Amino acid sequence: MTTTGWPEAVHAAMAERKINTVCTIPDGGLTRLLNLVKADKAMRLVTLSTEPEGMGVVTGLWLGGQRAMIAMQSSGVGNCINALGLPSVMRAPCLMLV
């Protein structure tokens, strides 16, 4: 019997939903998931310098017909408050794994 953890389950769910880009500020708790994304040739890992940058990236990708998500630690959400206006105004989905 093979046991999978949450990173494998999230990665599989992302693939099912055709999410091909993950934006992140690396965090120790996300390491396994980020390594799975990096190893998946159908996905791209984008390392951000600040969390709000991710809002622009995922909104731009959505406008271009692609699906993306942002993976961050909970403290990063507070940094995104103003930037969350962009996907809101554009009525773009903004999937965040916090």
Tab-separated table of N, CA and C in Angstrom:
chain	number	residue	atom	x	y	z
A	1	MET	N	0.841	-1.184	0.000
A	1	MET	CA	0.000	0.000	0.000
A	1	MET	C	0.884	1.245	0.000
A	2	THR	N	0.633	2.142	-0.930
A	2	THR	CA	1.399	3.375	-1.032
A	2	THR	C	0.625	4.503	-0.364
A	3	THR	N	1.292	5.205	0.508
A	3	THR	CA	0.668	6.332	1.185
A	3	THR	C	1.197	7.622	0.559
A	4	THR	N	0.283	8.517	0.238
A	4	THR	CA	0.700	9.811	-0.269
A	4	THR	C	0.298	10.871	0.735
A	5	GLY	N	1.065	11.920	0.760
A	5	GLY	CA	0.775	13.024	1.665
A	5	GLY	C	0.041	14.129	0.927
A	6	TRP	N	-0.189	15.210	1.643
A	6	TRP	CA	-0.926	16.311	1.030
A	6	TRP	C	-0.210	16.912	-0.179
A	7	PRO	N	1.150	16.991	-0.205
A	7	PRO	CA	1.780	17.563	-1.401
A	7	PRO	C	1.467	16.767	-2.675
A	8	GLU	N	1.478	15.448	-2.568
A	8	GLU	CA	1.168	14.619	-3.730
A	8	GLU	C	-0.298	14.775	-4.138
A	9	ALA	N	-1.183	14.858	-3.156
A	9	ALA	CA	-2.610	15.041	-3.443
A	9	ALA	C	-2.870	16.394	-4.105
A	10	VAL	N	-2.220	17.440	-3.609
A	10	VAL	CA	-2.393	18.776	-4.196
A	10	VAL	C	-1.829	18.792	-5.616
A	11	HIS	N	-0.654	18.199	-5.810
A	11	HIS	CA	-0.043	18.153	-7.137
A	11	HIS	C	-0.960	17.429	-8.125
A	12	ALA	N	-1.524	16.308	-7.711
A	12	ALA	CA	-2.442	15.560	-8.575
A	12	ALA	C	-3.687	16.384	-8.898
A	13	ALA	N	-4.223	17.087	-7.909
A	13	ALA	CA	-5.406	17.930	-8.131
A	13	ALA	C	-5.087	19.080	-9.083
A	14	MET	N	-3.881	19.632	-8.966
A	14	MET	CA	-3.465	20.703	-9.880
A	14	MET	C	-3.401	20.183	-11.312
A	15	ALA	N	-2.805	19.013	-11.492
A	15	ALA	CA	-2.689	18.429	-12.830
A	15	ALA	C	-4.070	18.153	-13.419
A	16	GLU	N	-4.985	17.630	-12.611
A	16	GLU	CA	-6.356	17.364	-13.057
A	16	GLU	C	-7.033	18.632	-13.555
A	17	ARG	N	-6.745	19.732	-12.912
A	17	ARG	CA	-7.395	21.010	-13.237
A	17	ARG	C	-6.593	21.848	-14.229
A	18	LYS	N	-5.541	21.255	-14.769
A	18	LYS	CA	-4.695	21.899	-15.781
A	18	LYS	C	-4.040	23.190	-15.281
A	19	ILE	N	-3.682	23.215	-14.010
A	19	ILE	CA	-2.916	24.343	-13.465
A	19	ILE	C	-1.466	24.078	-13.834
A	20	ASN	N	-0.897	24.960	-14.657
A	20	ASN	CA	0.444	24.688	-15.156
A	20	ASN	C	1.525	25.619	-14.613
A	21	THR	N	1.159	26.586	-13.797
A	21	THR	CA	2.149	27.491	-13.223
A	21	THR	C	1.861	27.679	-11.736
A	22	VAL	N	2.902	27.612	-10.937
A	22	VAL	CA	2.799	27.873	-9.498
A	22	VAL	C	3.762	29.003	-9.169
A	23	CYS	N	3.233	30.077	-8.615
A	23	CYS	CA	4.041	31.209	-8.162
A	23	CYS	C	4.242	31.058	-6.662
A	24	THR	N	5.443	31.324	-6.190
A	24	THR	CA	5.700	31.137	-4.768
A	24	THR	C	6.876	31.962	-4.274
A	25	ILE	N	6.867	32.183	-2.986
A	25	ILE	CA	8.048	32.590	-2.239
A	25	ILE	C	8.397	31.323	-1.478
A	26	PRO	N	9.520	30.712	-1.742
A	26	PRO	CA	9.816	29.415	-1.120
A	26	PRO	C	9.641	29.430	0.397
A	27	ASP	N	9.066	28.332	0.881
A	27	ASP	CA	8.794	28.167	2.299
A	27	ASP	C	9.044	26.708	2.634
A	28	GLY	N	9.622	26.450	3.785
A	28	GLY	CA	9.953	25.089	4.189
A	28	GLY	C	8.775	24.144	4.158
A	29	GLY	N	7.600	24.609	4.548
A	29	GLY	CA	6.422	23.765	4.572
A	29	GLY	C	5.913	23.382	3.192
A	30	LEU	N	6.341	24.106	2.175
A	30	LEU	CA	5.905	23.847	0.806
A	30	LEU	C	6.934	23.071	-0.009
A	31	THR	N	8.067	22.730	0.589
A	31	THR	CA	9.188	22.152	-0.147
A	31	THR	C	8.800	20.941	-0.981
A	32	ARG	N	8.089	19.980	-0.398
A	32	ARG	CA	7.736	18.768	-1.155
A	32	ARG	C	6.860	19.101	-2.357
A	33	LEU	N	5.866	19.955	-2.166
A	33	LEU	CA	4.997	20.336	-3.280
A	33	LEU	C	5.793	21.066	-4.351
A	34	LEU	N	6.609	22.019	-3.954
A	34	LEU	CA	7.388	22.790	-4.932
A	34	LEU	C	8.355	21.902	-5.701
A	35	ASN	N	8.928	20.899	-5.043
A	35	ASN	CA	9.810	19.956	-5.737
A	35	ASN	C	9.036	19.116	-6.746
A	36	LEU	N	7.803	18.734	-6.420
A	36	LEU	CA	6.965	17.997	-7.369
A	36	LEU	C	6.646	18.852	-8.592
A	37	VAL	N	6.338	20.117	-8.360
A	37	VAL	CA	6.044	21.032	-9.471
A	37	VAL	C	7.286	21.198	-10.341
A	38	LYS	N	8.421	21.415	-9.703
A	38	LYS	CA	9.674	21.611	-10.439
A	38	LYS	C	10.022	20.387	-11.292
A	39	ALA	N	9.732	19.201	-10.800
A	39	ALA	CA	10.055	17.961	-11.524
A	39	ALA	C	9.050	17.640	-12.624
A	40	ASP	N	7.895	18.259	-12.600
A	40	ASP	CA	6.831	17.987	-13.574
A	40	ASP	C	7.071	18.825	-14.829
A	41	LYS	N	7.330	18.166	-15.941
A	41	LYS	CA	7.630	18.879	-17.192
A	41	LYS	C	6.434	19.661	-17.735
A	42	ALA	N	5.235	19.338	-17.270
A	42	ALA	CA	4.037	20.042	-17.726
A	42	ALA	C	3.741	21.285	-16.874
A	43	MET	N	4.542	21.511	-15.818
A	43	MET	CA	4.312	22.649	-14.922
A	43	MET	C	5.545	23.534	-14.849
A	44	ARG	N	5.298	24.752	-14.423
A	44	ARG	CA	6.378	25.729	-14.289
A	44	ARG	C	6.304	26.342	-12.888
A	45	LEU	N	7.459	26.474	-12.268
A	45	LEU	CA	7.565	27.089	-10.952
A	45	LEU	C	8.157	28.484	-11.116
A	46	VAL	N	7.444	29.493	-10.643
A	46	VAL	CA	7.891	30.882	-10.726
A	46	VAL	C	8.194	31.360	-9.318
A	47	THR	N	9.444	31.705	-9.064
A	47	THR	CA	9.834	32.206	-7.747
A	47	THR	C	9.687	33.723	-7.733
A	48	LEU	N	8.907	34.209	-6.788
A	48	LEU	CA	8.616	35.639	-6.661
A	48	LEU	C	9.567	36.285	-5.663
A	49	SER	N	9.702	37.594	-5.750
A	49	SER	CA	10.453	38.298	-4.713
A	49	SER	C	9.509	38.824	-3.628
A	50	THR	N	8.241	39.049	-3.984
A	50	THR	CA	7.213	39.415	-3.002
A	50	THR	C	5.901	38.754	-3.411
A	51	GLU	N	5.055	38.472	-2.441
A	51	GLU	CA	3.782	37.809	-2.724
A	51	GLU	C	2.876	38.599	-3.669
A	52	PRO	N	2.781	39.934	-3.537
A	52	PRO	CA	1.889	40.683	-4.431
A	52	PRO	C	2.220	40.502	-5.909
A	53	GLU	N	3.470	40.225	-6.253
A	53	GLU	CA	3.819	39.979	-7.649
A	53	GLU	C	2.997	38.830	-8.218
A	54	GLY	N	2.702	37.868	-7.381
A	54	GLY	CA	1.948	36.705	-7.826
A	54	GLY	C	0.573	37.051	-8.351
A	55	MET	N	-0.049	38.091	-7.799
A	55	MET	CA	-1.377	38.493	-8.261
A	55	MET	C	-1.323	38.919	-9.727
A	56	GLY	N	-0.297	39.670	-10.083
A	56	GLY	CA	-0.128	40.094	-11.473
A	56	GLY	C	0.175	38.924	-12.384
A	57	VAL	N	1.006	37.995	-11.916
A	57	VAL	CA	1.366	36.841	-12.739
A	57	VAL	C	0.153	35.958	-13.000
A	58	VAL	N	-0.590	35.592	-11.939
A	58	VAL	CA	-1.732	34.689	-12.156
A	58	VAL	C	-2.841	35.371	-12.966
A	59	THR	N	-3.036	36.667	-12.763
A	59	THR	CA	-4.052	37.385	-13.545
A	59	THR	C	-3.633	37.466	-15.005
A	60	GLY	N	-2.373	37.771	-15.258
A	60	GLY	CA	-1.877	37.827	-16.638
A	60	GLY	C	-1.962	36.480	-17.332
A	61	LEU	N	-1.610	35.421	-16.623
A	61	LEU	CA	-1.713	34.089	-17.218
A	61	LEU	C	-3.159	33.735	-17.534
A	62	TRP	N	-4.085	34.084	-16.627
A	62	TRP	CA	-5.504	33.834	-16.879
A	62	TRP	C	-5.969	34.594	-18.124
A	63	LEU	N	-5.548	35.854	-18.244
A	63	LEU	CA	-5.917	36.640	-19.426
A	63	LEU	C	-5.377	35.995	-20.697
A	64	GLY	N	-4.238	35.286	-20.574
A	64	GLY	CA	-3.634	34.588	-21.709
A	64	GLY	C	-4.153	33.171	-21.895
A	65	GLY	N	-5.171	32.787	-21.127
A	65	GLY	CA	-5.782	31.480	-21.306
A	65	GLY	C	-5.147	30.343	-20.528
A	66	GLN	N	-4.304	30.644	-19.552
A	66	GLN	CA	-3.657	29.608	-18.758
A	66	GLN	C	-4.160	29.644	-17.321
A	67	ARG	N	-3.857	28.574	-16.599
A	67	ARG	CA	-4.266	28.472	-15.194
A	67	ARG	C	-3.033	28.456	-14.307
A	68	ALA	N	-3.102	29.225	-13.230
A	68	ALA	CA	-1.973	29.324	-12.307
A	68	ALA	C	-2.490	29.414	-10.885
A	69	MET	N	-1.589	29.239	-9.953
A	69	MET	CA	-1.935	29.423	-8.543
A	69	MET	C	-0.748	30.014	-7.801
A	70	ILE	N	-1.023	30.525	-6.616
A	70	ILE	CA	0.013	31.074	-5.754
A	70	ILE	C	0.091	30.202	-4.512
A	71	ALA	N	1.306	29.815	-4.126
A	71	ALA	CA	1.527	29.049	-2.900
A	71	ALA	C	2.371	29.905	-1.969
A	72	MET	N	1.849	30.162	-0.758
A	72	MET	CA	2.576	31.027	0.179
A	72	MET	C	2.244	30.654	1.609
A	73	GLN	N	3.064	31.143	2.514
A	73	GLN	CA	2.758	30.936	3.925
A	73	GLN	C	1.726	31.978	4.362
A	74	SER	N	1.082	31.720	5.476
A	74	SER	CA	-0.032	32.569	5.902
A	74	SER	C	0.365	34.030	6.097
A	75	SER	N	1.579	34.294	6.517
A	75	SER	CA	1.984	35.689	6.711
A	75	SER	C	2.043	36.451	5.390
A	76	GLY	N	2.178	35.750	4.279
A	76	GLY	CA	2.230	36.400	2.972
A	76	GLY	C	0.895	36.963	2.538
A	77	VAL	N	-0.196	36.439	3.066
A	77	VAL	CA	-1.521	36.921	2.680
A	77	VAL	C	-1.675	38.390	3.043
A	78	GLY	N	-1.201	38.765	4.204
A	78	GLY	CA	-1.290	40.162	4.624
A	78	GLY	C	-0.548	41.102	3.692
A	79	ASN	N	0.505	40.603	3.066
A	79	ASN	CA	1.259	41.430	2.117
A	79	ASN	C	0.505	41.644	0.812
A	80	CYS	N	-0.517	40.839	0.570
A	80	CYS	CA	-1.230	40.847	-0.714
A	80	CYS	C	-2.525	41.646	-0.714
A	81	ILE	N	-2.886	42.200	0.399
A	81	ILE	CA	-4.214	42.817	0.507
A	81	ILE	C	-4.489	43.806	-0.625
A	82	ASN	N	-3.620	44.750	-0.871
A	82	ASN	CA	-3.856	45.725	-1.938
A	82	ASN	C	-3.811	45.072	-3.312
A	83	ALA	N	-2.876	44.141	-3.509
A	83	ALA	CA	-2.727	43.492	-4.816
A	83	ALA	C	-3.908	42.599	-5.164
A	84	LEU	N	-4.668	42.151	-4.176
A	84	LEU	CA	-5.846	41.320	-4.454
A	84	LEU	C	-6.915	42.081	-5.231
A	85	GLY	N	-6.787	43.386	-5.284
A	85	GLY	CA	-7.716	44.185	-6.080
A	85	GLY	C	-7.616	43.888	-7.567
A	86	LEU	N	-6.429	43.519	-8.048
A	86	LEU	CA	-6.249	43.272	-9.484
A	86	LEU	C	-7.109	42.108	-9.974
A	87	PRO	N	-6.976	40.911	-9.413
A	87	PRO	CA	-7.848	39.845	-9.909
A	87	PRO	C	-9.324	40.130	-9.638
A	88	SER	N	-9.612	40.853	-8.570
A	88	SER	CA	-10.999	41.187	-8.259
A	88	SER	C	-11.601	42.072	-9.349
A	89	VAL	N	-10.902	43.120	-9.718
A	89	VAL	CA	-11.386	44.043	-10.749
A	89	VAL	C	-11.498	43.342	-12.099
A	90	MET	N	-10.549	42.452	-12.396
A	90	MET	CA	-10.546	41.737	-13.669
A	90	MET	C	-11.502	40.543	-13.665
A	91	ARG	N	-12.083	40.259	-12.502
A	91	ARG	CA	-12.945	39.082	-12.313
A	91	ARG	C	-12.207	37.813	-12.713
A	92	ALA	N	-10.932	37.779	-12.348
A	92	ALA	CA	-10.066	36.649	-12.650
A	92	ALA	C	-9.993	35.729	-11.438
A	93	PRO	N	-9.956	34.438	-11.662
A	93	PRO	CA	-9.763	33.522	-10.520
A	93	PRO	C	-8.364	33.710	-9.953
A	94	CYS	N	-8.241	33.556	-8.667
A	94	CYS	CA	-6.945	33.687	-8.010
A	94	CYS	C	-6.840	32.597	-6.952
A	95	LEU	N	-6.378	31.435	-7.382
A	95	LEU	CA	-6.256	30.297	-6.493
A	95	LEU	C	-5.002	30.461	-5.641
A	96	MET	N	-5.189	30.416	-4.318
A	96	MET	CA	-4.059	30.563	-3.407
A	96	MET	C	-4.012	29.362	-2.463
A	97	LEU	N	-2.849	28.755	-2.347
A	97	LEU	CA	-2.615	27.705	-1.369
A	97	LEU	C	-1.848	28.362	-0.236
A	98	VAL	N	-2.495	28.490	0.914
A	98	VAL	CA	-1.894	29.192	2.050
A	98	VAL	C	-1.691	28.194	3.173
